[in-house]
Coordinates of C-alpha atoms and ligand atoms in Angstrom, one line a residue:
M263 CA 44.6 -13.3 -38.6
P264 CA 45.9 -14.0 -42.1
G265 CA 48.6 -16.5 -42.3
L266 CA 48.0 -17.8 -38.8
Q267 CA 45.1 -20.1 -38.6
H268 CA 46.3 -22.9 -36.4
V269 CA 48.6 -22.9 -33.3
A270 CA 49.6 -26.1 -31.7
I271 CA 51.1 -26.2 -28.2
I272 CA 53.2 -28.7 -26.3
M273 CA 52.2 -27.6 -22.8
D274 CA 55.3 -28.7 -20.8
G275 CA 56.9 -27.9 -17.5
N276 CA 54.0 -28.4 -15.0
G277 CA 56.1 -30.7 -12.8
R278 CA 59.2 -28.5 -12.8
W279 CA 57.0 -25.4 -12.0
A280 CA 55.7 -27.3 -8.9
R281 CA 59.1 -28.6 -7.9
Q282 CA 60.6 -25.1 -8.0
R283 CA 58.0 -24.1 -5.4
G284 CA 58.3 -27.2 -3.2
L285 CA 54.8 -28.3 -4.3
P286 CA 53.6 -31.7 -5.5
R287 CA 53.6 -32.3 -9.2
I288 CA 49.8 -32.4 -9.3
E289 CA 49.7 -28.8 -8.1
G290 CA 51.6 -27.9 -11.3
H291 CA 49.1 -29.8 -13.4
R292 CA 46.3 -28.0 -11.6
R293 CA 47.9 -24.6 -12.4
G294 CA 48.5 -25.9 -16.0
V295 CA 44.8 -26.6 -16.4
S296 CA 43.8 -23.2 -15.2
N297 CA 46.3 -21.7 -17.7
V298 CA 44.5 -23.5 -20.5
R299 CA 41.5 -21.3 -19.9
E300 CA 43.6 -18.2 -20.1
I301 CA 45.3 -19.3 -23.4
L302 CA 41.9 -20.3 -24.9
K303 CA 40.8 -16.7 -24.3
V304 CA 43.9 -15.2 -25.9
A305 CA 43.7 -17.4 -28.9
R306 CA 40.1 -16.5 -29.3
D307 CA 40.9 -12.8 -29.0
L308 CA 43.5 -13.1 -31.7
K309 CA 40.9 -14.9 -33.9
I310 CA 43.1 -18.0 -34.2
R311 CA 40.7 -20.6 -35.7
T312 CA 42.3 -23.8 -34.5
L313 CA 44.2 -24.4 -31.3
T314 CA 45.7 -27.8 -30.7
L315 CA 46.8 -28.7 -27.2
F316 CA 49.0 -31.7 -26.3
A317 CA 47.4 -32.9 -23.0
F318 CA 48.5 -36.5 -22.7
S319 CA 50.8 -38.6 -24.8
V320 CA 50.9 -42.4 -25.3
E321 CA 54.2 -42.3 -23.6
N322 CA 52.7 -40.6 -20.5
W323 CA 51.2 -43.9 -19.4
Q324 CA 54.7 -44.7 -18.1
R325 CA 54.3 -42.1 -15.3
P326 CA 53.5 -43.2 -11.7
P327 CA 49.8 -44.4 -11.4
E328 CA 49.0 -41.6 -8.9
E329 CA 50.1 -38.9 -11.3
I330 CA 48.1 -40.6 -14.2
S331 CA 44.9 -40.7 -12.1
S332 CA 45.3 -37.1 -11.0
L333 CA 45.8 -36.1 -14.6
M334 CA 42.6 -38.0 -15.6
G335 CA 40.7 -36.4 -12.8
L336 CA 41.8 -33.0 -13.9
L337 CA 40.8 -33.7 -17.4
E338 CA 37.3 -34.7 -16.3
F339 CA 37.2 -31.5 -14.2
F340 CA 38.3 -29.4 -17.2
L341 CA 35.7 -30.9 -19.5
E342 CA 32.9 -30.5 -16.9
R343 CA 33.8 -26.9 -16.2
N344 CA 34.5 -25.7 -19.7
T345 CA 31.9 -27.3 -22.0
R346 CA 29.4 -24.5 -21.3
E347 CA 32.1 -21.9 -22.1
L348 CA 33.0 -23.7 -25.4
V349 CA 29.3 -23.7 -26.3
K350 CA 29.0 -20.0 -25.4
N351 CA 32.0 -19.1 -27.5
K352 CA 30.9 -21.4 -30.4
V353 CA 34.1 -23.5 -30.2
R354 CA 34.0 -27.1 -31.6
L355 CA 35.9 -29.6 -29.5
R356 CA 37.9 -32.3 -31.3
V357 CA 40.0 -35.1 -30.0
I358 CA 43.1 -36.6 -31.6
G359 CA 44.6 -39.8 -30.3
R360 CA 43.1 -42.9 -29.0
P361 CA 40.4 -41.6 -26.6
E362 CA 38.8 -45.1 -26.5
E363 CA 41.7 -46.2 -24.2
L364 CA 41.0 -43.5 -21.6
P365 CA 39.1 -44.2 -18.3
E366 CA 35.3 -44.4 -18.8
G367 CA 34.6 -41.3 -16.7
V368 CA 36.8 -39.2 -19.0
Q369 CA 35.2 -40.8 -22.1
K370 CA 31.7 -39.9 -20.9
K371 CA 32.6 -36.2 -20.3
L372 CA 34.4 -36.1 -23.6
H373 CA 31.5 -37.5 -25.4
A374 CA 29.1 -35.0 -23.9
A375 CA 31.4 -32.1 -24.8
L376 CA 32.0 -33.3 -28.3
E377 CA 28.2 -33.7 -28.8
A378 CA 27.4 -30.3 -27.4
T379 CA 29.9 -28.5 -29.7
K380 CA 29.8 -30.6 -32.9
D381 CA 27.9 -28.1 -35.0
F382 CA 30.2 -25.2 -34.6
K383 CA 32.3 -24.3 -37.6
D384 CA 34.5 -21.3 -37.0
Y385 CA 36.6 -22.2 -34.1
V386 CA 38.2 -25.5 -33.1
L387 CA 39.8 -26.7 -29.9
Q388 CA 41.7 -29.9 -30.7
V389 CA 42.9 -31.8 -27.7
A390 CA 45.6 -34.4 -28.1
L391 CA 44.7 -37.2 -25.6
N392 CA 46.5 -40.5 -25.5
Y393 CA 48.2 -39.1 -28.7
G394 CA 51.4 -40.2 -30.4
S395 CA 52.4 -39.5 -34.0
R396 CA 53.7 -43.0 -34.6
T397 CA 50.5 -44.5 -33.2
E398 CA 48.6 -42.1 -35.5
V399 CA 50.6 -43.3 -38.5
L400 CA 50.0 -47.0 -37.6
D401 CA 46.2 -46.4 -37.2
A402 CA 46.2 -44.6 -40.6
V403 CA 48.1 -47.3 -42.4
R404 CA 45.8 -49.9 -40.8
A405 CA 42.7 -48.1 -41.9
F406 CA 44.0 -47.5 -45.4
S407 CA 45.0 -51.1 -45.8
E408 CA 41.5 -52.2 -44.7
D409 CA 40.0 -49.9 -47.4
V410 CA 42.4 -51.4 -50.0
A411 CA 41.3 -54.9 -49.0
K412 CA 37.6 -53.8 -49.3
G413 CA 38.3 -52.3 -52.8
K414 CA 37.5 -48.8 -51.4
A415 CA 41.0 -47.4 -51.9
D416 CA 43.7 -47.9 -54.5
P417 CA 47.4 -47.8 -53.5
N418 CA 48.3 -46.6 -56.9
H419 CA 46.4 -43.4 -56.2
L420 CA 48.0 -42.8 -52.8
D421 CA 49.2 -39.2 -52.5
W422 CA 49.5 -36.9 -49.5
P423 CA 45.9 -35.5 -49.6
L424 CA 44.5 -39.0 -49.7
F425 CA 46.8 -40.3 -46.9
S426 CA 46.2 -37.3 -44.7
R427 CA 42.5 -38.2 -44.7
Y428 CA 43.4 -41.3 -42.6
L429 CA 45.1 -39.2 -39.9
Y430 CA 43.3 -38.2 -36.7
T431 CA 43.6 -34.6 -38.0
D432 CA 41.5 -35.2 -41.1
G433 CA 39.9 -32.0 -42.3
I434 CA 42.1 -29.7 -40.0
P435 CA 44.8 -27.6 -41.7
D436 CA 48.3 -28.2 -40.6
P437 CA 49.6 -26.1 -37.7
D438 CA 51.2 -22.8 -38.8
L439 CA 53.0 -22.4 -35.5
L440 CA 54.1 -25.0 -32.9
I441 CA 54.9 -23.7 -29.4
R442 CA 56.7 -25.7 -26.8
T443 CA 57.1 -24.4 -23.3
S444 CA 59.6 -25.3 -20.5
G445 CA 62.8 -24.9 -22.5
E446 CA 62.8 -28.4 -24.0
T447 CA 63.6 -28.2 -27.7
R448 CA 62.1 -31.4 -28.9
I449 CA 58.9 -32.6 -30.5
S450 CA 58.2 -35.7 -28.3
N451 CA 56.2 -37.6 -30.9
F452 CA 53.7 -34.7 -31.5
L453 CA 52.1 -34.1 -35.0
L454 CA 55.3 -35.1 -36.7
L455 CA 53.8 -35.2 -40.2
Q456 CA 51.5 -32.2 -39.7
C457 CA 54.3 -30.0 -38.5
A458 CA 56.4 -30.6 -41.7
Y459 CA 56.3 -26.9 -42.4
S460 CA 55.2 -25.4 -39.1
E461 CA 57.2 -22.6 -37.6
M462 CA 58.6 -23.6 -34.2
F463 CA 58.7 -21.4 -31.1
F464 CA 60.4 -22.7 -28.0
S465 CA 59.8 -20.8 -24.8
P466 CA 61.8 -21.3 -21.6
V467 CA 58.7 -20.5 -19.5
F468 CA 57.0 -23.4 -17.7
W469 CA 53.4 -23.9 -18.9
P470 CA 51.6 -22.7 -15.8
D471 CA 53.4 -19.3 -16.2
F472 CA 53.0 -19.1 -20.0
G473 CA 50.4 -16.3 -20.1
R474 CA 48.8 -13.9 -22.5
Q475 CA 51.9 -11.8 -23.3
H476 CA 54.1 -14.9 -23.9
F477 CA 51.5 -16.2 -26.3
I478 CA 51.4 -12.8 -28.1
D479 CA 55.2 -12.8 -28.3
A480 CA 55.1 -16.2 -30.0
V481 CA 52.5 -15.0 -32.5
E482 CA 54.6 -11.8 -33.2
S483 CA 57.7 -14.0 -33.7
F484 CA 55.6 -16.0 -36.3
H485 CA 54.7 -12.9 -38.2
R486 CA 58.3 -11.8 -38.5
R487 CA 59.3 -15.0 -40.3
Q488 CA 59.3 -15.8 -43.9
R489 CA 57.9 -19.2 -44.8
R490 CA 59.4 -20.5 -48.0
F491 CA 58.0 -24.0 -48.4
G492 CA 61.1 -25.0 -50.5
K493 CA 61.1 -21.9 -52.7
T494 CA 63.6 -19.0 -52.7
G495 CA 62.9 -16.0 -50.7
E496 CA 62.4 -13.9 -53.9
Q497 CA 59.8 -16.3 -55.2
V498 CA 57.8 -16.1 -52.0
T499 CA 57.7 -12.3 -52.0
E500 CA 56.6 -12.3 -55.6
A501 CA 53.8 -14.9 -55.5
P502 CA 51.7 -16.8 -52.9
T503 CA 52.6 -20.4 -52.2
D504 CA 51.1 -23.0 -54.4
E505 CA 49.7 -25.4 -51.8
A506 CA 49.4 -28.2 -54.3
A507 CA 53.2 -28.3 -54.7
L508 CA 53.4 -29.3 -51.0
N509 CA 51.2 -32.3 -51.5
R510 CA 53.1 -34.4 -54.0
Ligands
IPE820 C1 53.4 -31.3 -19.0 O1 54.1 -31.1 -17.8 C2 52.1 -32.0 -18.7 C3 52.0 -33.4 -19.2 C4 53.0 -34.1 -19.8 C5 50.8 -34.2 -18.9 P1 55.1 -32.2 -17.3 O2 54.4 -33.0 -16.3 O3 55.8 -33.0 -18.3 O4 56.1 -31.3 -16.5 P2 57.7 -31.5 -16.4 O5 58.2 -31.7 -17.8 O6 57.9 -32.8 -15.6 O7 58.2 -30.3 -15.7
IPE821 C1 55.0 -34.0 -23.9 O1 55.6 -33.7 -22.7 C2 53.6 -34.4 -23.7 C3 52.7 -33.4 -23.2 C4 52.9 -32.1 -23.1 C5 51.3 -33.9 -22.9 P1 56.5 -34.7 -22.0 O2 57.0 -34.1 -20.7 O3 55.8 -36.0 -21.8 O4 57.8 -34.9 -23.0 P2 59.2 -35.5 -22.7 O5 59.1 -36.8 -22.0 O6 59.9 -34.5 -21.9 O7 59.8 -35.6 -24.1
MG822 MG1 57.5 -32.7 -19.4

């Protein structure tokens, strides 16, 4: 779909979905994971090339240990059950965050799924796991400084295209649309730099209930908006945006 290549989602509200029904939080997470399968299908039907899902933040380690281990278990289950589907649909899996700090069982399944899908070019499912924007910036600055020390990079030539190559999202275009479910209207340390010019869509619906039609509504809302990237509305209707101007 022209103009909409990349949708990022903060999948929030699993716990409240469960509480409303008198169920344990993990039941909400279970329903959340099955909803991921549904949203993957819709995104694919709409020919959205990149879908980024916020699955676990660096801050989520502060949750009770039982909830963390259930989430890790669900993640393993998801990877095991869906790798074949990703291969069938020719979707490349990508991870952003610090996967090396995840439990070994998750890392193994992740590695297998990444390996099995690495050659696909057209569609990308990017999962944010143990992700935080500030951690990402620190990792990028560290890697850049190491390259400077080795003489491989020059701080005098640092511009946005160069710096963005050190981010976890290297090679992936910025999200056009950021969706957050559950009624919260905050970013929670997600893709702070990459969402500089993303359109935001906040839905009151809890993630397990955020279905096909809700996703389509978000996409339609996106298409009704005018993205100006700092220009005037008149300029935007007259000429396409000069991407280079965004990168200074
Ligand atoms: C989102 O749902 C899933 C994760 C953060 C892993 P929550 O678990 O945050 O659900 P609420 O916000 O407590 O309802
Ligand atoms: C953001 O949701 C993280 C994920 C969806 C994985 P949180 O539920 O952790 O965010 P806060 O704490 O409400 O900001
Ligand atoms: Mg939450």
